[in-house]
CSV table of C-alpha atoms in Angstrom, one decimal:
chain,number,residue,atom,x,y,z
A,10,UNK,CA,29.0,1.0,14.9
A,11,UNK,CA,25.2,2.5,14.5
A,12,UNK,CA,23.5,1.9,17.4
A,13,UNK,CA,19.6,3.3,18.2
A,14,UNK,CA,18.3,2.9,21.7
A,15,UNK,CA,14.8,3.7,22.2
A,16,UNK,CA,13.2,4.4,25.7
A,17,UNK,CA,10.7,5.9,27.6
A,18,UNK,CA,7.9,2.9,27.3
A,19,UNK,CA,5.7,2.4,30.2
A,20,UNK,CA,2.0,1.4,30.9
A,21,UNK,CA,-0.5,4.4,30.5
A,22,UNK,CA,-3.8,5.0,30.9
A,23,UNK,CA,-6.2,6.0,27.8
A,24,UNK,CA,-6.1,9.4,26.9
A,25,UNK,CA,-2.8,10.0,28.3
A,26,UNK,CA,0.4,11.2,26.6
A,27,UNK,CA,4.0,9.9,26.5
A,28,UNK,CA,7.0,10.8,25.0
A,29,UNK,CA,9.6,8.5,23.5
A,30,UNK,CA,13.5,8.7,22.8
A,31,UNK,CA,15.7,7.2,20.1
A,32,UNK,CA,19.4,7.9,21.2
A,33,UNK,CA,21.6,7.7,18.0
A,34,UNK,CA,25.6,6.6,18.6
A,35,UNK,CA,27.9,5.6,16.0
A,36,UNK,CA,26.6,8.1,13.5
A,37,UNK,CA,25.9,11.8,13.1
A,38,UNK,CA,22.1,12.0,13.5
A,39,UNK,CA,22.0,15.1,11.4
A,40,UNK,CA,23.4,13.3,8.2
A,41,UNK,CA,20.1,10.7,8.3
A,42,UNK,CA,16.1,10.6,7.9
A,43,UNK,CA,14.4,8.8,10.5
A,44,UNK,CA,11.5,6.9,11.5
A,45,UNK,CA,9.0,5.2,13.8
A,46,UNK,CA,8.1,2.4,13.4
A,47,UNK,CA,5.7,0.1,15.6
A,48,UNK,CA,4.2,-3.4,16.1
A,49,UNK,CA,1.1,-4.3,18.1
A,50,UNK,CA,1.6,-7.9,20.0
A,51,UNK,CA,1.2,-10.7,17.4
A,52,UNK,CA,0.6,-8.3,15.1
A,53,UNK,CA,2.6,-7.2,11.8
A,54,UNK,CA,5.1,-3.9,11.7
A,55,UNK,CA,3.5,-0.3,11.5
A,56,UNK,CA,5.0,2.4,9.7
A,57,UNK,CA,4.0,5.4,11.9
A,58,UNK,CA,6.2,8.4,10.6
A,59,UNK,CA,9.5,10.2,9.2
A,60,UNK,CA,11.6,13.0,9.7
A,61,UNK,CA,14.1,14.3,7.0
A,62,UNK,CA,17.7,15.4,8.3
A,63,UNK,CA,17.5,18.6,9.7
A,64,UNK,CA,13.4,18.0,11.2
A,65,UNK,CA,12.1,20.3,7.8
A,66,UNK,CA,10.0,18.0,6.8
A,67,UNK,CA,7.8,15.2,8.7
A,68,UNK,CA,4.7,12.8,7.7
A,69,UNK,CA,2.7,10.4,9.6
A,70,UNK,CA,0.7,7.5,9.2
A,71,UNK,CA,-3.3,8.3,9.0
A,72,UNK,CA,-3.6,6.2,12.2
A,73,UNK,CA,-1.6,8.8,14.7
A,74,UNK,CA,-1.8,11.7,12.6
A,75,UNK,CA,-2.3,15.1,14.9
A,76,UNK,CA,-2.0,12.6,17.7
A,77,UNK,CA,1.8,11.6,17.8
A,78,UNK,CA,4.4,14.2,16.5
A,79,UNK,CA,8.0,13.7,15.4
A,80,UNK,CA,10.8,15.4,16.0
A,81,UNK,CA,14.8,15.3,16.3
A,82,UNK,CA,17.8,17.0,18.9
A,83,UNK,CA,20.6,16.6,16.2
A,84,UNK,CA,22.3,18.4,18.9
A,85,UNK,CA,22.0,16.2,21.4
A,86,UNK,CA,22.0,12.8,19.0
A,87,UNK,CA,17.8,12.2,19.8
A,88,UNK,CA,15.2,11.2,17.7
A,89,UNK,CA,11.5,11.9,19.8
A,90,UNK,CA,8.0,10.9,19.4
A,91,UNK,CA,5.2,12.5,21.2
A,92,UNK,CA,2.4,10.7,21.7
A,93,UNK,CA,-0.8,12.0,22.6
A,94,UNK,CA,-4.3,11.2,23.3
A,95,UNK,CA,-3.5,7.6,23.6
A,96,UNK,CA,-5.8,4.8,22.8
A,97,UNK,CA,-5.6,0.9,23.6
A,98,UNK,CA,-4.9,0.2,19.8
A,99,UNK,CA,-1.4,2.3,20.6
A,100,UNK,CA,-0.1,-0.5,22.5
A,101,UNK,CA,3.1,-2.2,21.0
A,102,UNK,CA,6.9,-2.2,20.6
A,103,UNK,CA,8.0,1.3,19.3
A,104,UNK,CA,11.1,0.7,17.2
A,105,UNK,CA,12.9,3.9,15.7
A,106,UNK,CA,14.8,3.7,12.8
A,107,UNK,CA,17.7,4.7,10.6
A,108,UNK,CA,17.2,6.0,6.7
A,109,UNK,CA,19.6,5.0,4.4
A,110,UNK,CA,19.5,8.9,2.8
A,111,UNK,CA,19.4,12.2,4.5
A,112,UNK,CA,16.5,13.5,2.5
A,113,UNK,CA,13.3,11.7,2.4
A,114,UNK,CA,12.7,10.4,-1.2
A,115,UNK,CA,11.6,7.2,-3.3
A,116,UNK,CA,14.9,4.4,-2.1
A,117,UNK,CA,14.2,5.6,1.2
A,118,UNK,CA,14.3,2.7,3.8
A,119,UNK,CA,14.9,1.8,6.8
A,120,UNK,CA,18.6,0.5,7.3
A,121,UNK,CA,19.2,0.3,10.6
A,122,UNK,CA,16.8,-0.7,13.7
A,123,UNK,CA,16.7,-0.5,17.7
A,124,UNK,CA,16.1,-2.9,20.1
A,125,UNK,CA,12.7,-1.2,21.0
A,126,UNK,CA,10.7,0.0,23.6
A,127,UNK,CA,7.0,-0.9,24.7
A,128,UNK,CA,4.0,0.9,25.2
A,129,UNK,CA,0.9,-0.8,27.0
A,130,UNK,CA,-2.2,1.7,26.8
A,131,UNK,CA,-4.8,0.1,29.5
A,132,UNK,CA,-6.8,1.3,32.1
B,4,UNK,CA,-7.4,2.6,2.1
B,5,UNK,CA,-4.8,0.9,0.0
B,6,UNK,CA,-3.3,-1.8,1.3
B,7,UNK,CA,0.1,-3.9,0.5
B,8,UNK,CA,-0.6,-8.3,0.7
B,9,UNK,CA,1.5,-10.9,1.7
B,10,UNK,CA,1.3,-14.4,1.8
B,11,UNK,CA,0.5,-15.2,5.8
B,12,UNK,CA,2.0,-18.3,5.9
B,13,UNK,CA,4.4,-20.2,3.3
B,14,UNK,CA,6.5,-23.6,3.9
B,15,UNK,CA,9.5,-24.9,2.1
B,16,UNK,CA,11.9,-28.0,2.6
B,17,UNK,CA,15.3,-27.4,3.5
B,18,UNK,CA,17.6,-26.9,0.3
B,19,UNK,CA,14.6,-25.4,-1.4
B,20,UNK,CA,13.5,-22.2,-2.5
B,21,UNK,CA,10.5,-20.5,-2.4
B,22,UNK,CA,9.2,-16.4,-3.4
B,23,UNK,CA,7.6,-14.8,-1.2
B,24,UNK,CA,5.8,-11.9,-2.9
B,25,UNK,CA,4.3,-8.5,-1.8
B,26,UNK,CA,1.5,-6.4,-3.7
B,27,UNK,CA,-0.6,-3.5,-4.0
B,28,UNK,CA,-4.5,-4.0,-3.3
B,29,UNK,CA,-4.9,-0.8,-5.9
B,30,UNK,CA,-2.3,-1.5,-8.2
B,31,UNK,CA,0.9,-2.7,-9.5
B,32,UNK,CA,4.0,-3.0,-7.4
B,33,UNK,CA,6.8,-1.3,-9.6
B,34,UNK,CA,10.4,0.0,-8.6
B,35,UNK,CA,9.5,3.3,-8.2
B,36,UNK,CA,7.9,2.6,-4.9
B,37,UNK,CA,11.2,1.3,-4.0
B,38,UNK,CA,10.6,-2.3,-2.2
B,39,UNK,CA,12.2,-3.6,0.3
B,40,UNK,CA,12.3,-6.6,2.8
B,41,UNK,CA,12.7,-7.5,6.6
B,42,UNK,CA,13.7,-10.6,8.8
B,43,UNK,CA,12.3,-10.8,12.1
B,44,UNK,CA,12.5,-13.4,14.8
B,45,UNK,CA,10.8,-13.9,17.8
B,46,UNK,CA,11.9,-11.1,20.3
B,47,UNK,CA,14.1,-9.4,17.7
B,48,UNK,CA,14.2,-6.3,15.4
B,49,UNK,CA,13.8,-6.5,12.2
B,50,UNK,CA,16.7,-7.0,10.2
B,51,UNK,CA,17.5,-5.2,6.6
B,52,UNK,CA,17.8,-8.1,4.0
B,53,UNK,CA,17.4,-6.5,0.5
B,54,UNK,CA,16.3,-2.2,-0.7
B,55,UNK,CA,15.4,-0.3,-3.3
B,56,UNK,CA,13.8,-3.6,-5.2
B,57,UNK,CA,17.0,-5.5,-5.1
B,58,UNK,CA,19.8,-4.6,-3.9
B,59,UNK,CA,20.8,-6.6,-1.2
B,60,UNK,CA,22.0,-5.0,2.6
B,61,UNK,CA,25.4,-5.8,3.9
B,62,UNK,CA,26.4,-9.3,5.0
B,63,UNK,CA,22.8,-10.6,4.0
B,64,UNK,CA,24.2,-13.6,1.9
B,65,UNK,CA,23.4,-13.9,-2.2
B,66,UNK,CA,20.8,-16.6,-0.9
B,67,UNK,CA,18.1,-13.9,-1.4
B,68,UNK,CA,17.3,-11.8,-4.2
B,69,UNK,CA,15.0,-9.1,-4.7
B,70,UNK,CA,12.6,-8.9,-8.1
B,71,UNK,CA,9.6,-7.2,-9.7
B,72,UNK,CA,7.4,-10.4,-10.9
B,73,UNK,CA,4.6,-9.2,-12.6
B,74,UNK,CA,2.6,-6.6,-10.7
B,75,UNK,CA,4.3,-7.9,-7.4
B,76,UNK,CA,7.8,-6.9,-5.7
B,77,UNK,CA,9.5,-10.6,-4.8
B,78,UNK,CA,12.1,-12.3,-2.5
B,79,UNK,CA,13.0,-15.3,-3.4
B,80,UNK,CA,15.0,-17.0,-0.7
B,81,UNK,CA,16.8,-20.2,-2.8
B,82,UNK,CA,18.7,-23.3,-0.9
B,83,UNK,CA,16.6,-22.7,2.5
B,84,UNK,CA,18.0,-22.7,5.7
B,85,UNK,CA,16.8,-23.8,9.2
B,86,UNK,CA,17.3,-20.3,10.7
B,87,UNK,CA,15.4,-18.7,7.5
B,88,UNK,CA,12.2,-19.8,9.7
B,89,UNK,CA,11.1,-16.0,10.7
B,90,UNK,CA,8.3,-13.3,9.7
B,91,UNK,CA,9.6,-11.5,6.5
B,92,UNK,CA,7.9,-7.7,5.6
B,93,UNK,CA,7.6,-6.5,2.8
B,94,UNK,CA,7.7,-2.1,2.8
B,95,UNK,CA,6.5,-0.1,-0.4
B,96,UNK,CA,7.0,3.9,-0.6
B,97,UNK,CA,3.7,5.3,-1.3
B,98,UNK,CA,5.1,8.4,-2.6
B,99,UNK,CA,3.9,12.1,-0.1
B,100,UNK,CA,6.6,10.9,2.5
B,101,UNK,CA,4.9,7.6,3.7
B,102,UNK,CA,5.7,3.7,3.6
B,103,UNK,CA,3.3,0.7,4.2
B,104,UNK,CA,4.2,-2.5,5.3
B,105,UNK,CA,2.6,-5.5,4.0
B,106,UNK,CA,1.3,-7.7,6.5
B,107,UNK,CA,4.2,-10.1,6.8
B,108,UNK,CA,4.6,-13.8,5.9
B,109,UNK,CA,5.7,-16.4,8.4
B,110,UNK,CA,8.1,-19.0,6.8
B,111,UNK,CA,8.2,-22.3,8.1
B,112,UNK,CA,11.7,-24.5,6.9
B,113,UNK,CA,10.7,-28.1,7.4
């Protein structure tokens, strides 16, 4: 069965950076555009950014654009964010997420989800 | 910056239904930006209920139904269940590779 399992969440200080996995299982990665996907606490969810099939093409959300980049191992079943310059706004759950197509286009949406992982940005 | 609303808050009685609706500060809300809607519970991920307007995900039962009303993308949610109580989302594709999320609605079942 698909399963996503996101990790590398941790408490940072402001200004920092951090990188964050989504390992894919039950699926071939390369087949399926991805995404991010966060949600501050109490807050609603956060589209952040997508990556088509083969990492060609990627967009991000105005609030972490040239701050957080996206990108994909096919090889080794991994979806990544890098997160950089991090601000105290940053802080929430980071869920990655499956497309339903392999190609990002209008239908596009997000089929399957992971558990999570959290990010605390505090000094 | 455009901007996709939800109700915050909505309440129906068990055995009832109720639409929860999602729309576009800027516009209309038509199937080409695709709509589609999320379950979450406390501590949980969200769950896929209904894409692409309405076409409904697997194993989500015929209970809810995706629709275009007007200038709004709906989910109506009919004979309404104890455990339909979560925060449902609302996602629009804005077209240039991006989604929004409308804020959510909390549904209460009492």
């Amino acid at each position: 069965q698909v399963q996503l399992m996101e990790s590398g969440g941790t408490v940072v200080e402001p200004g920092m950076s951090l990188r964050l996995s989504c390992a894919a299982s039950g699926f071939t990665l390369s087949s399926y555009t991805m995404h991010w996907v966060r949600q501050a606490p109490g807050k609603g969810l956060e589209w952040l950014s997508v990556t088509s099939s083969l990492g060609d093409f990627k967009y991000y959300a105005d609030s972490v654009k040239g701050r957080f980049t996206i990108s994909r191992d096919n090889s080794k079943n991994t979806l990544y964010l890098q997160m950089n310059s991090l601000r105290p706004e940053d802080t929430g759950t980071y869920y990655c997420a499956r497309d339903f197509w392999g190609r990002i286009k209008t239908g596009g949406f997000f089929e399957y989800w992971g558990q999570g992982t959290q990010v605390t940005v505090s000094s | 910056q455009t901007m996709v609303s939800q109700e915050p808050s909505f309440s129906v009685s068990p055995g009832g239904t109720v639409k929860l609706t999602c729309g576009l500060g800027s516009g209309s809300v038509s199937t080409s930006h695709s709509p589609s809607w999320y379950r979450q519970t406390p501590g949980q991920a969200p769950r896929t209920l209904i894409y692409s307007t309405m076409t409904r995900s697997s194993g989500v039962p015929d209970r809810f139904s995706g629709s275009i009303l007007g200038n709004k993308a709906a989910l109506t949610i009919t004979g309404a269940q104890a455990d339909d109580e979560a925060d449902y989302y609302c996602v629009l594709y804005m077209g240039g590779g991006t989604w929004l999320f409308g804020g959510g609605t909390k549904l209460t079942v009492l």
